[in-house]
Amino acid sequence: MQVRATINRAPDYFPIYTVGGVWQHGGELWTDWCAGFHAGMIWIVSRHTNERWWRQQAERYSKLLEHKQHDRAVHDLGFIFLNTYKPWYELTGDDSLRQVLITAGRTLAKRFNPNGRYLRSFVAPESLFIDIMMNVPIIFYAARETNDLALYDLAVAHCRTTERTLVRPDGGTAHEGIFNPETGAFLRESTHQGLRPDSDWTRGLAWSLYGFATVSTYTNDPADLAVACKNADHLLARLPDTFIPPWDFDVPEGPDRIADSSAAAIAASGLWNLSELTGSARYRNAALNILDALLTDEYVAWNTPGWQGVLKHGVYHFHKKLGVDESVMWGEFFFLEAVDKVLKACG
């Protein structure tokens, strides 16, 4: 198994993307945001197998991340802790684990700009990323666990700002919004990873779909579920017959229009969630179609000698040429998460 092999090959190492199918390399990170995915995969396998060794590894890799609960330099604390300490706490009821989650949520909330009413990205005070919709749930979690209404209202404000500035009328999304950090005025759309500021970067669209659906489980606000559905409908309208999106829907035909299996995996897991929240057979079938497309020799590395990842053909940062047509850790995690959800549903 690829995850076990990674643990044995490089103990206590947290991979981000492969180079030629190999995890350990000297390539640039851009930002270190993926540790929760590797540890989260270990938790999924641990729960599925109920084997002592996997449980030990899950706890060990999670403990290595505990210090990040105080990390104010990143916007990715949801990715790190919701995939690790939350399943650990749910399994044990140990309040010390719950306190780590609460602290992480409060730490992330310190990135809030009250003028623009958004959580700023790691890039700059004026920057809002669509990715943060996947991380804001840890603030909602902390607010719920502590009955902190001010913390809850802060998280809601971020969601409404994101909806207003990054979610487009057609359901597409911008990667980044630029604000005047002093006045809070929204200035323009921008991007680091999409083709253009106004293009349809598919991983960002999947983040929004999944993120707003998750937020709706905390707020019970139809507005959040409506955004997730609008994102899903837009994704499905533009999805090719292969069911695997390119890294940006607006990349013209040619050598740069390559698939992003990680966007597909996030979308599949998010669509599954959305189908359970709405009862939509269309979203459920779309999730299954995407997984069927991924579960082939084209995308899964089970028959590719020497390839250390699970899911091939992911894209991290096209413009920086980081993890392009490689395995990427979020693709690995959300693929395994989606498969796990389907297996649970099948009994």
mmCIF file of C-alpha atoms in Angstrom:
data_model
loop_
_atom_site.group_PDB
_atom_site.id
_atom_site.type_symbol
_atom_site.label_atom_id
_atom_site.label_comp_id
_atom_site.label_asym_id
_atom_site.label_seq_id
_atom_site.Cartn_x
_atom_site.Cartn_y
_atom_site.Cartn_z
ATOM 1 C CA MET A 1 0.000 0.000 0.000
ATOM 2 C CA GLN A 2 1.303 3.421 -1.003
ATOM 3 C CA VAL A 3 0.543 5.212 2.286
ATOM 4 C CA ARG A 4 2.260 2.534 4.371
ATOM 5 C CA ALA A 5 5.254 2.617 2.034
ATOM 6 C CA THR A 6 5.559 6.394 2.443
ATOM 7 C CA ILE A 7 5.497 6.040 6.240
ATOM 8 C CA ASN A 8 8.154 3.331 6.186
ATOM 9 C CA ARG A 9 10.323 5.044 3.581
ATOM 10 C CA ALA A 10 10.380 8.465 5.226
ATOM 11 C CA PRO A 11 9.164 8.410 8.846
ATOM 12 C CA ASP A 12 7.680 11.703 10.109
ATOM 13 C CA TYR A 13 7.852 13.225 6.610
ATOM 14 C CA PHE A 14 4.855 15.146 5.253
ATOM 15 C CA PRO A 15 4.801 15.103 1.435
ATOM 16 C CA ILE A 16 3.164 17.758 -0.748
ATOM 17 C CA TYR A 17 3.741 16.751 -4.383
ATOM 18 C CA THR A 18 5.820 14.280 -6.324
ATOM 19 C CA VAL A 19 8.521 14.850 -8.907
ATOM 20 C CA GLY A 20 8.480 12.028 -11.414
ATOM 21 C CA GLY A 21 6.250 10.127 -9.014
ATOM 22 C CA VAL A 22 8.684 10.464 -6.081
ATOM 23 C CA TRP A 23 7.657 12.285 -2.883
ATOM 24 C CA GLN A 24 10.999 13.353 -1.435
ATOM 25 C CA HIS A 25 12.702 15.979 -3.570
ATOM 26 C CA GLY A 26 14.237 19.434 -3.425
ATOM 27 C CA GLY A 27 11.444 21.317 -5.125
ATOM 28 C CA GLU A 28 9.856 24.505 -3.839
ATOM 29 C CA LEU A 29 6.901 24.201 -1.428
ATOM 30 C CA TRP A 30 5.388 27.679 -2.103
ATOM 31 C CA THR A 31 3.647 27.268 1.256
ATOM 32 C CA ASP A 32 3.563 24.354 3.706
ATOM 33 C CA TRP A 33 -0.158 23.531 3.993
ATOM 34 C CA CYS A 34 -0.523 19.806 3.364
ATOM 35 C CA ALA A 35 0.546 17.962 6.515
ATOM 36 C CA GLY A 36 -3.046 17.331 7.572
ATOM 37 C CA PHE A 37 -3.740 15.438 4.370
ATOM 38 C CA HIS A 38 -1.056 12.799 4.919
ATOM 39 C CA ALA A 39 -2.023 12.364 8.576
ATOM 40 C CA GLY A 40 -5.700 12.474 7.598
ATOM 41 C CA MET A 41 -5.222 9.615 5.155
ATOM 42 C CA ILE A 42 -3.656 7.589 7.942
ATOM 43 C CA TRP A 43 -6.734 8.238 10.099
ATOM 44 C CA ILE A 44 -9.046 7.093 7.281
ATOM 45 C CA VAL A 45 -7.101 3.856 6.863
ATOM 46 C CA SER A 46 -6.970 3.385 10.637
ATOM 47 C CA ARG A 47 -10.751 3.699 10.982
ATOM 48 C CA HIS A 48 -11.321 1.425 7.987
ATOM 49 C CA THR A 49 -8.950 -1.365 9.099
ATOM 50 C CA ASN A 50 -9.174 -0.975 12.881
ATOM 51 C CA GLU A 51 -5.545 -2.158 13.037
ATOM 52 C CA ARG A 52 -3.390 -1.086 15.990
ATOM 53 C CA TRP A 53 -0.393 -0.118 13.833
ATOM 54 C CA TRP A 54 -2.428 2.357 11.777
ATOM 55 C CA ARG A 55 -3.929 3.889 14.911
ATOM 56 C CA GLN A 56 -0.439 4.383 16.342
ATOM 57 C CA GLN A 57 0.732 6.058 13.161
ATOM 58 C CA ALA A 58 -2.343 8.298 13.019
ATOM 59 C CA GLU A 59 -1.766 9.525 16.551
ATOM 60 C CA ARG A 60 1.966 9.988 16.030
ATOM 61 C CA TYR A 61 1.620 12.018 12.840
ATOM 62 C CA SER A 62 -1.145 14.109 14.394
ATOM 63 C CA LYS A 63 0.981 14.910 17.449
ATOM 64 C CA LEU A 64 3.705 16.186 15.134
ATOM 65 C CA LEU A 65 1.243 18.867 13.991
ATOM 66 C CA GLU A 66 -0.039 19.953 17.401
ATOM 67 C CA HIS A 67 2.229 23.007 17.603
ATOM 68 C CA LYS A 68 0.551 24.436 14.499
ATOM 69 C CA GLN A 69 -2.537 25.267 16.533
ATOM 70 C CA HIS A 70 -0.736 28.541 17.344
ATOM 71 C CA ASP A 71 0.514 29.236 13.794
ATOM 72 C CA ARG A 72 -0.731 32.681 12.772
ATOM 73 C CA ALA A 73 1.204 32.733 9.486
ATOM 74 C CA VAL A 74 -1.087 30.384 7.545
ATOM 75 C CA HIS A 75 -4.752 30.203 6.573
ATOM 76 C CA ASP A 76 -4.758 26.387 6.394
ATOM 77 C CA LEU A 77 -5.481 25.365 9.982
ATOM 78 C CA GLY A 78 -8.741 23.709 8.953
ATOM 79 C CA PHE A 79 -6.905 21.478 6.497
ATOM 80 C CA ILE A 80 -4.405 20.585 9.218
ATOM 81 C CA PHE A 81 -6.680 19.938 12.203
ATOM 82 C CA LEU A 82 -10.117 18.949 10.903
ATOM 83 C CA ASN A 83 -8.555 15.913 9.209
ATOM 84 C CA THR A 84 -6.520 14.874 12.254
ATOM 85 C CA TYR A 85 -7.559 16.079 15.696
ATOM 86 C CA LYS A 86 -11.266 16.076 14.909
ATOM 87 C CA PRO A 87 -11.467 12.342 14.047
ATOM 88 C CA TRP A 88 -9.138 11.632 16.971
ATOM 89 C CA TYR A 89 -11.382 13.535 19.377
ATOM 90 C CA GLU A 90 -14.552 11.958 17.963
ATOM 91 C CA LEU A 91 -13.024 8.529 18.552
ATOM 92 C CA THR A 92 -11.821 9.124 22.113
ATOM 93 C CA GLY A 93 -13.740 12.049 23.619
ATOM 94 C CA ASP A 94 -10.439 13.271 25.085
ATOM 95 C CA ASP A 95 -11.035 16.944 25.911
ATOM 96 C CA SER A 96 -7.372 17.856 25.407
ATOM 97 C CA LEU A 97 -7.844 17.055 21.705
ATOM 98 C CA ARG A 98 -10.968 19.208 21.586
ATOM 99 C CA GLN A 99 -9.001 22.072 23.110
ATOM 100 C CA VAL A 100 -6.426 21.842 20.308
ATOM 101 C CA LEU A 101 -9.245 22.201 17.767
ATOM 102 C CA ILE A 102 -10.693 25.179 19.610
ATOM 103 C CA THR A 103 -7.300 26.876 19.833
ATOM 104 C CA ALA A 104 -6.664 26.309 16.123
ATOM 105 C CA GLY A 105 -10.039 27.864 15.285
ATOM 106 C CA ARG A 106 -9.343 30.898 17.438
ATOM 107 C CA THR A 107 -5.871 31.249 15.938
ATOM 108 C CA LEU A 108 -7.264 31.251 12.400
ATOM 109 C CA ALA A 109 -9.845 33.861 13.429
ATOM 110 C CA LYS A 110 -7.001 36.257 14.218
ATOM 111 C CA ARG A 111 -6.509 36.638 10.462
ATOM 112 C CA PHE A 112 -9.851 38.442 10.230
ATOM 113 C CA ASN A 113 -9.831 41.951 8.761
ATOM 114 C CA PRO A 114 -12.842 43.722 10.344
ATOM 115 C CA ASN A 115 -12.829 46.434 7.680
ATOM 116 C CA GLY A 116 -13.207 44.091 4.707
ATOM 117 C CA ARG A 117 -14.819 41.355 6.840
ATOM 118 C CA TYR A 118 -12.648 38.538 5.487
ATOM 119 C CA LEU A 119 -9.902 36.180 6.648
ATOM 120 C CA ARG A 120 -6.742 37.239 4.870
ATOM 121 C CA SER A 121 -4.676 34.669 3.011
ATOM 122 C CA PHE A 122 -1.067 33.831 3.823
ATOM 123 C CA VAL A 123 0.044 35.974 0.877
ATOM 124 C CA ALA A 124 -0.798 39.486 2.083
ATOM 125 C CA PRO A 125 -3.228 41.500 4.252
ATOM 126 C CA GLU A 126 -5.186 42.576 1.166
ATOM 127 C CA SER A 127 -5.639 39.014 -0.129
ATOM 128 C CA LEU A 128 -8.636 36.693 0.241
ATOM 129 C CA PHE A 129 -8.404 33.142 -1.156
ATOM 130 C CA ILE A 130 -11.331 30.920 -2.131
ATOM 131 C CA ASP A 131 -9.346 28.104 -0.454
ATOM 132 C CA ILE A 132 -10.179 29.567 2.949
ATOM 133 C CA MET A 133 -13.765 28.313 2.584
ATOM 134 C CA MET A 134 -12.307 24.882 3.355
ATOM 135 C CA ASN A 135 -10.648 26.204 6.515
ATOM 136 C CA VAL A 136 -13.319 28.481 7.990
ATOM 137 C CA PRO A 137 -15.255 25.439 9.329
ATOM 138 C CA ILE A 138 -12.688 25.123 12.121
ATOM 139 C CA ILE A 139 -13.752 28.581 13.328
ATOM 140 C CA PHE A 140 -17.386 27.482 13.240
ATOM 141 C CA TYR A 141 -16.368 24.370 15.181
ATOM 142 C CA ALA A 142 -14.586 26.407 17.844
ATOM 143 C CA ALA A 143 -17.528 28.795 18.078
ATOM 144 C CA ARG A 144 -19.995 25.937 18.518
ATOM 145 C CA GLU A 145 -17.896 24.166 21.135
ATOM 146 C CA THR A 146 -17.465 27.333 23.219
ATOM 147 C CA ASN A 147 -20.818 29.033 22.516
ATOM 148 C CA ASP A 148 -18.844 32.033 21.249
ATOM 149 C CA LEU A 149 -21.330 34.094 19.228
ATOM 150 C CA ALA A 150 -18.735 36.703 18.238
ATOM 151 C CA LEU A 151 -16.533 33.976 16.769
ATOM 152 C CA TYR A 152 -19.522 32.524 14.924
ATOM 153 C CA ASP A 153 -20.468 35.937 13.515
ATOM 154 C CA LEU A 154 -16.888 36.470 12.337
ATOM 155 C CA ALA A 155 -16.969 33.195 10.400
ATOM 156 C CA VAL A 156 -20.352 34.049 8.875
ATOM 157 C CA ALA A 157 -19.049 37.455 7.811
ATOM 158 C CA HIS A 158 -16.135 35.813 6.005
ATOM 159 C CA CYS A 159 -18.526 33.523 4.125
ATOM 160 C CA ARG A 160 -20.751 36.385 3.038
ATOM 161 C CA THR A 161 -17.747 38.409 1.845
ATOM 162 C CA THR A 162 -16.445 35.408 -0.083
ATOM 163 C CA GLU A 163 -19.846 34.850 -1.660
ATOM 164 C CA ARG A 164 -20.130 38.519 -2.639
ATOM 165 C CA THR A 165 -16.625 38.949 -4.054
ATOM 166 C CA LEU A 166 -15.320 35.559 -5.231
ATOM 167 C CA VAL A 167 -18.421 33.586 -6.254
ATOM 168 C CA ARG A 168 -19.606 34.735 -9.666
ATOM 169 C CA PRO A 169 -23.220 34.953 -10.827
ATOM 170 C CA ASP A 170 -22.799 31.831 -12.981
ATOM 171 C CA GLY A 171 -21.471 29.795 -10.037
ATOM 172 C CA GLY A 172 -17.828 29.989 -11.050
ATOM 173 C CA THR A 173 -15.239 31.328 -8.632
ATOM 174 C CA ALA A 174 -12.199 33.569 -8.571
ATOM 175 C CA HIS A 175 -9.086 32.293 -6.835
ATOM 176 C CA GLU A 176 -8.301 35.539 -5.030
ATOM 177 C CA GLY A 177 -9.900 38.835 -4.135
ATOM 178 C CA ILE A 178 -7.835 41.966 -3.565
ATOM 179 C CA PHE A 179 -9.090 44.507 -1.012
ATOM 180 C CA ASN A 180 -7.997 47.823 0.366
ATOM 181 C CA PRO A 181 -7.038 46.503 3.812
ATOM 182 C CA GLU A 182 -7.584 49.887 5.473
ATOM 183 C CA THR A 183 -11.023 50.724 4.069
ATOM 184 C CA GLY A 184 -12.129 47.150 3.350
ATOM 185 C CA ALA A 185 -13.180 48.067 -0.184
ATOM 186 C CA PHE A 186 -13.104 45.197 -2.673
ATOM 187 C CA LEU A 187 -10.846 46.155 -5.568
ATOM 188 C CA ARG A 188 -10.593 43.278 -8.042
ATOM 189 C CA GLU A 189 -10.340 39.578 -8.753
ATOM 190 C CA SER A 190 -6.865 38.081 -8.959
ATOM 191 C CA THR A 191 -5.205 34.682 -9.150
ATOM 192 C CA HIS A 192 -2.000 32.837 -8.396
ATOM 193 C CA GLN A 193 -2.948 29.476 -9.822
ATOM 194 C CA GLY A 194 -5.702 30.058 -12.359
ATOM 195 C CA LEU A 195 -5.134 30.878 -16.021
ATOM 196 C CA ARG A 196 -6.309 34.481 -15.560
ATOM 197 C CA PRO A 197 -7.978 36.507 -12.798
ATOM 198 C CA ASP A 198 -11.343 36.031 -14.530
ATOM 199 C CA SER A 199 -10.856 32.373 -15.508
ATOM 200 C CA ASP A 200 -12.379 29.201 -14.085
ATOM 201 C CA TRP A 201 -9.673 27.582 -11.923
ATOM 202 C CA THR A 202 -11.205 24.214 -11.168
ATOM 203 C CA ARG A 203 -9.575 23.397 -7.851
ATOM 204 C CA GLY A 204 -10.813 26.702 -6.465
ATOM 205 C CA LEU A 205 -14.299 25.914 -7.705
ATOM 206 C CA ALA A 206 -14.141 22.540 -5.949
ATOM 207 C CA TRP A 207 -12.916 24.211 -2.733
ATOM 208 C CA SER A 208 -15.923 26.534 -2.830
ATOM 209 C CA LEU A 209 -18.427 23.745 -3.541
ATOM 210 C CA TYR A 210 -17.128 21.580 -0.719
ATOM 211 C CA GLY A 211 -16.506 24.466 1.670
ATOM 212 C CA PHE A 212 -19.908 26.130 1.451
ATOM 213 C CA ALA A 213 -21.607 22.733 1.787
ATOM 214 C CA THR A 214 -19.647 22.076 4.984
ATOM 215 C CA VAL A 215 -20.376 25.551 6.334
ATOM 216 C CA SER A 216 -24.098 24.937 5.821
ATOM 217 C CA THR A 217 -23.919 22.099 8.364
ATOM 218 C CA TYR A 218 -22.834 24.633 10.997
ATOM 219 C CA THR A 219 -25.066 27.561 10.027
ATOM 220 C CA ASN A 220 -28.186 25.777 8.702
ATOM 221 C CA ASP A 221 -28.418 28.830 6.455
ATOM 222 C CA PRO A 222 -29.994 28.063 3.054
ATOM 223 C CA ALA A 223 -27.715 30.730 1.564
ATOM 224 C CA ASP A 224 -24.630 28.584 2.170
ATOM 225 C CA LEU A 225 -26.197 25.478 0.672
ATOM 226 C CA ALA A 226 -27.394 27.554 -2.291
ATOM 227 C CA VAL A 227 -23.838 28.699 -3.034
ATOM 228 C CA ALA A 228 -22.586 25.103 -2.924
ATOM 229 C CA CYS A 229 -25.343 24.023 -5.316
ATOM 230 C CA LYS A 230 -24.594 26.912 -7.655
ATOM 231 C CA ASN A 231 -20.914 25.901 -7.678
ATOM 232 C CA ALA A 232 -21.866 22.266 -8.311
ATOM 233 C CA ASP A 233 -24.202 23.114 -11.176
ATOM 234 C CA HIS A 234 -21.517 25.270 -12.782
ATOM 235 C CA LEU A 235 -18.936 22.505 -12.423
ATOM 236 C CA LEU A 236 -21.198 19.871 -13.929
ATOM 237 C CA ALA A 237 -22.161 22.159 -16.810
ATOM 238 C CA ARG A 238 -18.506 22.553 -17.790
ATOM 239 C CA LEU A 239 -17.232 19.075 -16.916
ATOM 240 C CA PRO A 240 -15.964 17.198 -20.010
ATOM 241 C CA ASP A 241 -17.238 13.767 -21.025
ATOM 242 C CA THR A 242 -14.226 12.218 -19.256
ATOM 243 C CA PHE A 243 -15.597 13.552 -15.919
ATOM 244 C CA ILE A 244 -12.104 14.871 -15.068
ATOM 245 C CA PRO A 245 -11.722 18.654 -15.299
ATOM 246 C CA PRO A 246 -8.677 20.420 -16.703
ATOM 247 C CA TRP A 247 -6.747 22.521 -14.183
ATOM 248 C CA ASP A 248 -8.646 25.554 -15.490
ATOM 249 C CA PHE A 249 -11.776 25.292 -17.604
ATOM 250 C CA ASP A 250 -10.671 28.254 -19.719
ATOM 251 C CA VAL A 251 -7.304 26.877 -20.842
ATOM 252 C CA PRO A 252 -7.518 26.604 -24.648
ATOM 253 C CA GLU A 253 -7.085 23.287 -26.393
ATOM 254 C CA GLY A 254 -3.418 22.413 -26.648
ATOM 255 C CA PRO A 255 -0.530 21.061 -24.580
ATOM 256 C CA ASP A 256 -1.338 23.238 -21.548
ATOM 257 C CA ARG A 257 -4.884 21.908 -21.202
ATOM 258 C CA ILE A 258 -4.085 19.027 -18.884
ATOM 259 C CA ALA A 259 -6.331 17.238 -16.425
ATOM 260 C CA ASP A 260 -6.264 17.863 -12.689
ATOM 261 C CA SER A 261 -7.219 14.705 -10.846
ATOM 262 C CA SER A 262 -7.031 16.555 -7.529
ATOM 263 C CA ALA A 263 -9.798 18.973 -8.539
ATOM 264 C CA ALA A 264 -11.830 15.931 -9.584
ATOM 265 C CA ALA A 265 -11.250 14.191 -6.227
ATOM 266 C CA ILE A 266 -12.233 17.274 -4.189
ATOM 267 C CA ALA A 267 -15.321 17.730 -6.358
ATOM 268 C CA ALA A 268 -16.317 14.066 -5.986
ATOM 269 C CA SER A 269 -16.096 14.197 -2.193
ATOM 270 C CA GLY A 270 -17.889 17.540 -2.068
ATOM 271 C CA LEU A 271 -20.627 16.390 -4.441
ATOM 272 C CA TRP A 272 -21.191 13.315 -2.284
ATOM 273 C CA ASN A 273 -21.649 15.542 0.741
ATOM 274 C CA LEU A 274 -23.968 17.807 -1.212
ATOM 275 C CA SER A 275 -26.061 14.865 -2.368
ATOM 276 C CA GLU A 276 -26.599 13.849 1.268
ATOM 277 C CA LEU A 277 -27.496 17.407 2.278
ATOM 278 C CA THR A 278 -29.939 17.940 -0.594
ATOM 279 C CA GLY A 279 -31.096 14.418 -1.455
ATOM 280 C CA SER A 280 -30.011 15.056 -5.062
ATOM 281 C CA ALA A 281 -29.443 11.896 -7.089
ATOM 282 C CA ARG A 282 -27.797 14.076 -9.745
ATOM 283 C CA TYR A 283 -25.006 15.132 -7.389
ATOM 284 C CA ARG A 284 -24.617 11.586 -6.076
ATOM 285 C CA ASN A 285 -24.342 10.146 -9.589
ATOM 286 C CA ALA A 286 -21.871 12.856 -10.582
ATOM 287 C CA ALA A 287 -19.663 11.959 -7.606
ATOM 288 C CA LEU A 288 -19.777 8.290 -8.598
ATOM 289 C CA ASN A 289 -19.028 9.074 -12.261
ATOM 290 C CA ILE A 290 -15.970 11.098 -11.260
ATOM 291 C CA LEU A 291 -14.736 8.320 -8.967
ATOM 292 C CA ASP A 292 -15.298 5.724 -11.681
ATOM 293 C CA ALA A 293 -13.161 7.833 -14.016
ATOM 294 C CA LEU A 294 -10.419 8.160 -11.404
ATOM 295 C CA LEU A 295 -10.446 4.448 -10.516
ATOM 296 C CA THR A 296 -8.680 3.442 -13.710
ATOM 297 C CA ASP A 297 -5.086 2.710 -14.695
ATOM 298 C CA GLU A 298 -4.952 6.189 -16.222
ATOM 299 C CA TYR A 299 -5.206 7.854 -12.812
ATOM 300 C CA VAL A 300 -4.488 5.323 -10.063
ATOM 301 C CA ALA A 301 -0.817 4.345 -9.814
ATOM 302 C CA TRP A 302 -1.333 0.703 -8.859
ATOM 303 C CA ASN A 303 0.206 -0.481 -12.171
ATOM 304 C CA THR A 304 2.869 2.234 -12.538
ATOM 305 C CA PRO A 305 6.226 0.856 -11.311
ATOM 306 C CA GLY A 306 8.152 3.232 -9.050
ATOM 307 C CA TRP A 307 5.301 5.731 -8.643
ATOM 308 C CA GLN A 308 5.000 6.548 -4.932
ATOM 309 C CA GLY A 309 1.699 8.410 -4.977
ATOM 310 C CA VAL A 310 -1.803 6.975 -5.228
ATOM 311 C CA LEU A 311 -3.459 9.318 -7.713
ATOM 312 C CA LYS A 312 -1.568 10.481 -10.805
ATOM 313 C CA HIS A 313 -2.183 13.523 -13.019
ATOM 314 C CA GLY A 314 -2.724 16.133 -10.333
ATOM 315 C CA VAL A 315 -1.738 19.781 -10.621
ATOM 316 C CA TYR A 316 -0.392 21.939 -7.803
ATOM 317 C CA HIS A 317 0.888 25.227 -9.264
ATOM 318 C CA PHE A 318 0.928 25.305 -13.065
ATOM 319 C CA HIS A 319 2.687 28.667 -13.428
ATOM 320 C CA LYS A 320 5.465 27.823 -10.961
ATOM 321 C CA LYS A 321 5.736 24.329 -12.510
ATOM 322 C CA LEU A 322 5.275 22.702 -9.107
ATOM 323 C CA GLY A 323 3.589 19.314 -9.034
ATOM 324 C CA VAL A 324 2.280 19.507 -12.599
ATOM 325 C CA ASP A 325 0.978 16.149 -13.835
ATOM 326 C CA GLU A 326 2.048 14.547 -10.562
ATOM 327 C CA SER A 327 0.582 13.160 -7.345
ATOM 328 C CA VAL A 328 -0.451 15.897 -4.902
ATOM 329 C CA MET A 329 -1.362 15.310 -1.273
ATOM 330 C CA TRP A 330 -4.820 16.912 -1.302
ATOM 331 C CA GLY A 331 -5.704 14.828 -4.348
ATOM 332 C CA GLU A 332 -4.631 11.717 -2.443
ATOM 333 C CA PHE A 333 -6.640 12.659 0.648
ATOM 334 C CA PHE A 334 -9.911 13.681 -0.982
ATOM 335 C CA PHE A 335 -9.801 10.691 -3.337
ATOM 336 C CA LEU A 336 -9.443 8.320 -0.381
ATOM 337 C CA GLU A 337 -12.051 10.273 1.590
ATOM 338 C CA ALA A 338 -14.560 10.049 -1.260
ATOM 339 C CA VAL A 339 -13.972 6.318 -1.735
ATOM 340 C CA ASP A 340 -14.364 5.809 2.031
ATOM 341 C CA LYS A 341 -17.709 7.635 2.012
ATOM 342 C CA VAL A 342 -19.034 5.469 -0.807
ATOM 343 C CA LEU A 343 -17.864 2.258 0.901
ATOM 344 C CA LYS A 344 -19.593 3.301 4.127
ATOM 345 C CA ALA A 345 -22.801 4.039 2.230
ATOM 346 C CA CYS A 346 -22.648 0.595 0.632
ATOM 347 C CA GLY A 347 -22.303 -1.039 4.044
#
